[in-house]
Amino acid sequence: MMLPYRSNSTSSKQTFMGEYMASSTFTVGDYLAERLVQIGIRHHFVVPGDYNLILLDKLGGKLDLFGKPALIEVGCANELNCSMAAEGYARANGAAACVVTYSVGALSAFNGTGSAYAENLPLILISGSPNTNDAGQFHLLHHTLGTSDFTYQLEMAKKITCCAVAIDRASDAPRLIDRALHAALQAKKPAYIEIPTNLAGAPCMRPGPISAVLEPVSSNAAVLAATIGEAAAYLHGKQKIAILVGPKLRRAGPEAEEALLKLAEAMGCTVAVQPAAKGMFPEDHPQYTGVFWGQVSTLAADSIINWADAILCVGTVFTDYSTVGWTAMPSVPLMVAEMDHVTFPGSTFGRVRLCDFLGGLANQVDRNPTTMVEYHRLRPDPVLIHVASENDALSRKEIQRQVQPMLDADTTLFVETGDSWFNGIQMKLPKGADFEIEMQWGHIGWSIPASFGYALSKPERKVITMVGDGSFQVTAQEVSQMVRWKLPIIIFLINNKGYTIEVEIHDGLYNRIKNWDYAALVQAFNSTDGNAASCRVETGGELATAIEMAKGHKDGPTLIECVIHQDDCSRELITWGHYVAAANARPPVQT
């Protein structure tokens, strides 16, 4: 959880800081570094380029009260990976920073920034830019489009951030930096800050209290009371109420998750989650009724959601993917509680914080366990799991069976776009386990850099990543950073020689990829000083041995290349793919 920076200095520390401050000029780069630390960022992800080198010096030179780096620089292999690593860090930490160079760096980093926007994460994209004198002198510069107009990157950034600023004068830096950071933290969206190469080291005023940046917008008391009252009255008139949880719940903070649990227990009704919200309601809770995902739902969640006459949607996101090609939209009127507003039939209320609404409603709502009574009749029997013999060819189901016992309260499971989504959704999360998925943006390759960034923020967590071979090829270089930072991430790479998810949506030769020796590639990343482990497995017995090896390997990542048949994919992926393909193929509406 992101925490504000607090000083607990003693007189000796104050003396050290006083001497340090007196001996150096406070600059724009220093201001940015100070604010990043104050909003809880401890690592910044970077790719150096000549327009950001002075800025990198300033960020890396930020010292804490003990004279140690307050911001730890994390170099990445390329800007795509850099932005995705920052996205993963923001999931764990609450905010992240990605620092790149102008144009050739930032345009690549826009991809991960787009992910952060879609996934509601405060990622601060910081780009160096040309010297402030060059535009006015009509210079043509490297790393640009070959024109003297250098505003195009800022204009592009405005489309994928909640706030984009370009600093043209050092005196404007405090105001613009604070504006961007405040906007990102309030909206849970990325922000963009552009700093010219000759301003990063320019003198700048020191920052004021961080509360101006951190303080959230509170609920309007009168509106909140009216919202809770009308919501309670609305639900009082319904007989079969269900709660559906979406991915925005976690972005609203842990207090919102706690308030949801309180409300659910007060109501006594069923609680299902959308696929991107898996893990946001305890799966061992008696009111948990599975993942609602239309025809590919788990634990008959679709049966109870479709039976309800009222659904309280908490932070939900309905897309073509989450509704299985628009075939699984709930058929009853919805009450939708978002991070800052609530809507239901006939009413809408703004400036209502989600945690305040859920907590307040819990104190007024009637208990109505009707859907739980019905669900006890619908709940499917436990599935009998086939245990493969040691010499049986490895299968997707056997991988899933052997990974399941690895999940405990300290585990975070990353699932990559593709069949890993469906395999991960089928797993049962013990209390305390976390689940990370990038379902809105859906960028293949996301899980490798994102799990790296996440693990840097939460080294105490056991990170397991499930990724397909096609996705891995997009961002494989970032495994070398896991090696560099000695992170014990366990990667299950499913090698079925192609883009299986694309095959099920629309097949073609373009879905076949060149096979790699993935286990050997990881050894190449080791070079002479790394300590990653890797192996290739083709049977259930080999996988079991590999897992035991991975559990004991603590000084770097472990990659287990799991070779399965090309046509071995989940029934859920096939079903989902057919419906999404049909949605994609709809003919134009004639007007």
mmCIF file with all atom_site columns, C-alpha atoms in Angstrom, residues 289-376:
data_model
loop_
_atom_site.group_PDB
_atom_site.id
_atom_site.type_symbol
_atom_site.label_atom_id
_atom_site.label_alt_id
_atom_site.label_comp_id
_atom_site.label_asym_id
_atom_site.label_entity_id
_atom_site.label_seq_id
_atom_site.pdbx_PDB_ins_code
_atom_site.Cartn_x
_atom_site.Cartn_y
_atom_site.Cartn_z
_atom_site.occupancy
_atom_site.B_iso_or_equiv
_atom_site.pdbx_formal_charge
_atom_site.auth_seq_id
_atom_site.auth_comp_id
_atom_site.auth_asym_id
_atom_site.auth_atom_id
_atom_site.pdbx_PDB_model_num
ATOM 1  C CA . THR A 1 289 ? -20.265 -18.079 -5.538  1.00 0.00 ? 289 THR A CA 1
ATOM 2  C CA . GLY A 1 290 ? -17.512 -18.047 -8.146  1.00 0.00 ? 290 GLY A CA 1
ATOM 3  C CA . VAL A 1 291 ? -16.438 -16.067 -11.191 1.00 0.00 ? 291 VAL A CA 1
ATOM 4  C CA . PHE A 1 292 ? -19.279 -14.695 -13.313 1.00 0.00 ? 292 PHE A CA 1
ATOM 5  C CA . TRP A 1 293 ? -18.100 -14.961 -16.911 1.00 0.00 ? 293 TRP A CA 1
ATOM 6  C CA . GLY A 1 294 ? -21.152 -15.981 -18.889 1.00 0.00 ? 294 GLY A CA 1
ATOM 7  C CA . GLN A 1 295 ? -20.832 -19.427 -20.458 1.00 0.00 ? 295 GLN A CA 1
ATOM 8  C CA . VAL A 1 296 ? -17.371 -19.937 -18.937 1.00 0.00 ? 296 VAL A CA 1
ATOM 9  C CA . SER A 1 297 ? -18.308 -19.032 -15.337 1.00 0.00 ? 297 SER A CA 1
ATOM 10 C CA . THR A 1 298 ? -17.027 -21.035 -12.375 1.00 0.00 ? 298 THR A CA 1
ATOM 11 C CA . LEU A 1 299 ? -19.066 -22.614 -9.552  1.00 0.00 ? 299 LEU A CA 1
ATOM 12 C CA . ALA A 1 300 ? -22.364 -21.856 -11.371 1.00 0.00 ? 300 ALA A CA 1
ATOM 13 C CA . ALA A 1 301 ? -21.980 -18.127 -10.771 1.00 0.00 ? 301 ALA A CA 1
ATOM 14 C CA . ASP A 1 302 ? -23.892 -17.426 -13.980 1.00 0.00 ? 302 ASP A CA 1
ATOM 15 C CA . SER A 1 303 ? -26.910 -19.412 -12.766 1.00 0.00 ? 303 SER A CA 1
ATOM 16 C CA . ILE A 1 304 ? -27.351 -17.349 -9.629  1.00 0.00 ? 304 ILE A CA 1
ATOM 17 C CA . ILE A 1 305 ? -26.574 -13.978 -11.262 1.00 0.00 ? 305 ILE A CA 1
ATOM 18 C CA . ASN A 1 306 ? -29.105 -14.693 -14.008 1.00 0.00 ? 306 ASN A CA 1
ATOM 19 C CA . TRP A 1 307 ? -31.699 -15.732 -11.388 1.00 0.00 ? 307 TRP A CA 1
ATOM 20 C CA . ALA A 1 308 ? -31.381 -12.517 -9.362  1.00 0.00 ? 308 ALA A CA 1
ATOM 21 C CA . ASP A 1 309 ? -33.888 -9.677  -9.720  1.00 0.00 ? 309 ASP A CA 1
ATOM 22 C CA . ALA A 1 310 ? -31.427 -7.036  -8.480  1.00 0.00 ? 310 ALA A CA 1
ATOM 23 C CA . ILE A 1 311 ? -27.639 -6.886  -8.802  1.00 0.00 ? 311 ILE A CA 1
ATOM 24 C CA . LEU A 1 312 ? -25.419 -4.555  -6.818  1.00 0.00 ? 312 LEU A CA 1
ATOM 25 C CA . CYS A 1 313 ? -22.383 -4.053  -9.062  1.00 0.00 ? 313 CYS A CA 1
ATOM 26 C CA . VAL A 1 314 ? -19.297 -2.885  -7.188  1.00 0.00 ? 314 VAL A CA 1
ATOM 27 C CA . GLY A 1 315 ? -16.494 -1.518  -9.398  1.00 0.00 ? 315 GLY A CA 1
ATOM 28 C CA . THR A 1 316 ? -17.617 -3.618  -12.374 1.00 0.00 ? 316 THR A CA 1
ATOM 29 C CA . VAL A 1 317 ? -16.359 -3.315  -15.955 1.00 0.00 ? 317 VAL A CA 1
ATOM 30 C CA . PHE A 1 318 ? -18.481 -4.793  -18.751 1.00 0.00 ? 318 PHE A CA 1
ATOM 31 C CA . THR A 1 319 ? -16.520 -5.319  -21.981 1.00 0.00 ? 319 THR A CA 1
ATOM 32 C CA . ASP A 1 320 ? -16.672 -7.680  -24.934 1.00 0.00 ? 320 ASP A CA 1
ATOM 33 C CA . TYR A 1 321 ? -14.126 -9.895  -23.142 1.00 0.00 ? 321 TYR A CA 1
ATOM 34 C CA . SER A 1 322 ? -15.781 -9.914  -19.696 1.00 0.00 ? 322 SER A CA 1
ATOM 35 C CA . THR A 1 323 ? -19.231 -10.525 -21.234 1.00 0.00 ? 323 THR A CA 1
ATOM 36 C CA . VAL A 1 324 ? -18.079 -13.243 -23.660 1.00 0.00 ? 324 VAL A CA 1
ATOM 37 C CA . GLY A 1 325 ? -18.744 -11.222 -26.794 1.00 0.00 ? 325 GLY A CA 1
ATOM 38 C CA . TRP A 1 326 ? -21.696 -9.305  -25.295 1.00 0.00 ? 326 TRP A CA 1
ATOM 39 C CA . THR A 1 327 ? -23.635 -12.533 -24.623 1.00 0.00 ? 327 THR A CA 1
ATOM 40 C CA . ALA A 1 328 ? -23.442 -12.357 -20.829 1.00 0.00 ? 328 ALA A CA 1
ATOM 41 C CA . MET A 1 329 ? -24.690 -8.915  -19.860 1.00 0.00 ? 329 MET A CA 1
ATOM 42 C CA . PRO A 1 330 ? -26.974 -9.149  -16.796 1.00 0.00 ? 330 PRO A CA 1
ATOM 43 C CA . SER A 1 331 ? -30.598 -8.938  -17.854 1.00 0.00 ? 331 SER A CA 1
ATOM 44 C CA . VAL A 1 332 ? -31.949 -7.026  -14.841 1.00 0.00 ? 332 VAL A CA 1
ATOM 45 C CA . PRO A 1 333 ? -31.525 -3.353  -13.889 1.00 0.00 ? 333 PRO A CA 1
ATOM 46 C CA . LEU A 1 334 ? -28.214 -2.725  -12.176 1.00 0.00 ? 334 LEU A CA 1
ATOM 47 C CA . MET A 1 335 ? -27.182 -0.644  -9.189  1.00 0.00 ? 335 MET A CA 1
ATOM 48 C CA . VAL A 1 336 ? -23.586 0.320   -9.996  1.00 0.00 ? 336 VAL A CA 1
ATOM 49 C CA . ALA A 1 337 ? -21.207 1.634   -7.340  1.00 0.00 ? 337 ALA A CA 1
ATOM 50 C CA . GLU A 1 338 ? -18.085 3.146   -8.891  1.00 0.00 ? 338 GLU A CA 1
ATOM 51 C CA . MET A 1 339 ? -15.013 4.600   -7.176  1.00 0.00 ? 339 MET A CA 1
ATOM 52 C CA . ASP A 1 340 ? -16.576 8.072   -6.912  1.00 0.00 ? 340 ASP A CA 1
ATOM 53 C CA . HIS A 1 341 ? -20.247 7.807   -7.878  1.00 0.00 ? 341 HIS A CA 1
ATOM 54 C CA . VAL A 1 342 ? -23.297 5.537   -7.684  1.00 0.00 ? 342 VAL A CA 1
ATOM 55 C CA . THR A 1 343 ? -26.019 4.975   -10.273 1.00 0.00 ? 343 THR A CA 1
ATOM 56 C CA . PHE A 1 344 ? -29.166 2.862   -10.287 1.00 0.00 ? 344 PHE A CA 1
ATOM 57 C CA . PRO A 1 345 ? -32.495 2.985   -12.135 1.00 0.00 ? 345 PRO A CA 1
ATOM 58 C CA . GLY A 1 346 ? -33.810 6.511   -11.972 1.00 0.00 ? 346 GLY A CA 1
ATOM 59 C CA . SER A 1 347 ? -30.991 8.015   -9.916  1.00 0.00 ? 347 SER A CA 1
ATOM 60 C CA . THR A 1 348 ? -27.334 9.016   -10.061 1.00 0.00 ? 348 THR A CA 1
ATOM 61 C CA . PHE A 1 349 ? -25.166 10.434  -7.292  1.00 0.00 ? 349 PHE A CA 1
ATOM 62 C CA . GLY A 1 350 ? -21.724 11.988  -7.661  1.00 0.00 ? 350 GLY A CA 1
ATOM 63 C CA . ARG A 1 351 ? -18.885 12.672  -5.209  1.00 0.00 ? 351 ARG A CA 1
ATOM 64 C CA . VAL A 1 352 ? -19.542 9.515   -3.225  1.00 0.00 ? 352 VAL A CA 1
ATOM 65 C CA . ARG A 1 353 ? -16.454 7.512   -2.274  1.00 0.00 ? 353 ARG A CA 1
ATOM 66 C CA . LEU A 1 354 ? -16.918 3.792   -2.709  1.00 0.00 ? 354 LEU A CA 1
ATOM 67 C CA . CYS A 1 355 ? -15.731 2.842   0.774   1.00 0.00 ? 355 CYS A CA 1
ATOM 68 C CA . ASP A 1 356 ? -18.070 5.401   2.376   1.00 0.00 ? 356 ASP A CA 1
ATOM 69 C CA . PHE A 1 357 ? -21.055 4.177   0.379   1.00 0.00 ? 357 PHE A CA 1
ATOM 70 C CA . LEU A 1 358 ? -20.479 0.482   1.025   1.00 0.00 ? 358 LEU A CA 1
ATOM 71 C CA . GLY A 1 359 ? -19.785 0.997   4.723   1.00 0.00 ? 359 GLY A CA 1
ATOM 72 C CA . GLY A 1 360 ? -22.781 3.261   5.205   1.00 0.00 ? 360 GLY A CA 1
ATOM 73 C CA . LEU A 1 361 ? -25.128 0.974   3.284   1.00 0.00 ? 361 LEU A CA 1
ATOM 74 C CA . ALA A 1 362 ? -24.042 -1.958  5.460   1.00 0.00 ? 362 ALA A CA 1
ATOM 75 C CA . ASN A 1 363 ? -25.559 -0.164  8.456   1.00 0.00 ? 363 ASN A CA 1
ATOM 76 C CA . GLN A 1 364 ? -28.953 0.388   6.797   1.00 0.00 ? 364 GLN A CA 1
ATOM 77 C CA . VAL A 1 365 ? -29.595 -2.497  4.426   1.00 0.00 ? 365 VAL A CA 1
ATOM 78 C CA . ASP A 1 366 ? -31.990 -5.360  5.193   1.00 0.00 ? 366 ASP A CA 1
ATOM 79 C CA . ARG A 1 367 ? -30.681 -8.898  5.481   1.00 0.00 ? 367 ARG A CA 1
ATOM 80 C CA . ASN A 1 368 ? -31.882 -10.975 2.519   1.00 0.00 ? 368 ASN A CA 1
ATOM 81 C CA . PRO A 1 369 ? -30.277 -14.415 2.042   1.00 0.00 ? 369 PRO A CA 1
ATOM 82 C CA . THR A 1 370 ? -32.684 -15.576 -0.697  1.00 0.00 ? 370 THR A CA 1
ATOM 83 C CA . THR A 1 371 ? -29.984 -15.982 -3.332  1.00 0.00 ? 371 THR A CA 1
ATOM 84 C CA . MET A 1 372 ? -27.815 -17.965 -0.899  1.00 0.00 ? 372 MET A CA 1
ATOM 85 C CA . VAL A 1 373 ? -30.702 -20.358 -0.231  1.00 0.00 ? 373 VAL A CA 1
ATOM 86 C CA . GLU A 1 374 ? -31.120 -20.894 -3.961  1.00 0.00 ? 374 GLU A CA 1
ATOM 87 C CA . TYR A 1 375 ? -27.387 -21.192 -4.559  1.00 0.00 ? 375 TYR A CA 1
ATOM 88 C CA . HIS A 1 376 ? -27.093 -24.073 -2.115  1.00 0.00 ? 376 HIS A CA 1
#
